[in-house]
C-alpha angles and dihedrals in degrees: 000000000000129000120213129172094345089307129107121235113196123210119187098332119166120227089250092053091047090051091052092047091052092046091053092048091049092045092053092048092047090051091051093048092045092052091050092050092048090050092051094045091047092054092051092045095067116091134191126250092260093052091046090053091049092049091051096038094233141106126262093258091058090047091051090052091052091047090052088050088057100247096130140038112238125206122192114220123172095333092314131101119236127198133201108254093212092056092050094049092046091052092047093049092048090051092051092050093048090051090053092053093049092061 
């Protein structure tokens, strides 16, 4: 196989070799797209302290206590703390379920 000007020139490649070459090219492209999607989703998934408090239905002092207890991952971004939305929602949903079982 020989690569010229961003094109591929094939010389005596078996169908099996061609299949493997194509699989590898597709796998690399899929990996690149997947990493880009994860990066974009990850950026949108971080919320501010105010949003975190609203999602949990509590004040910032209660949130700080839970952070100190190790319930949430905290990221520092431009002098502000950011929290992972999925962690907050999971914690909130667990608390609601445990309250239902106590009744």
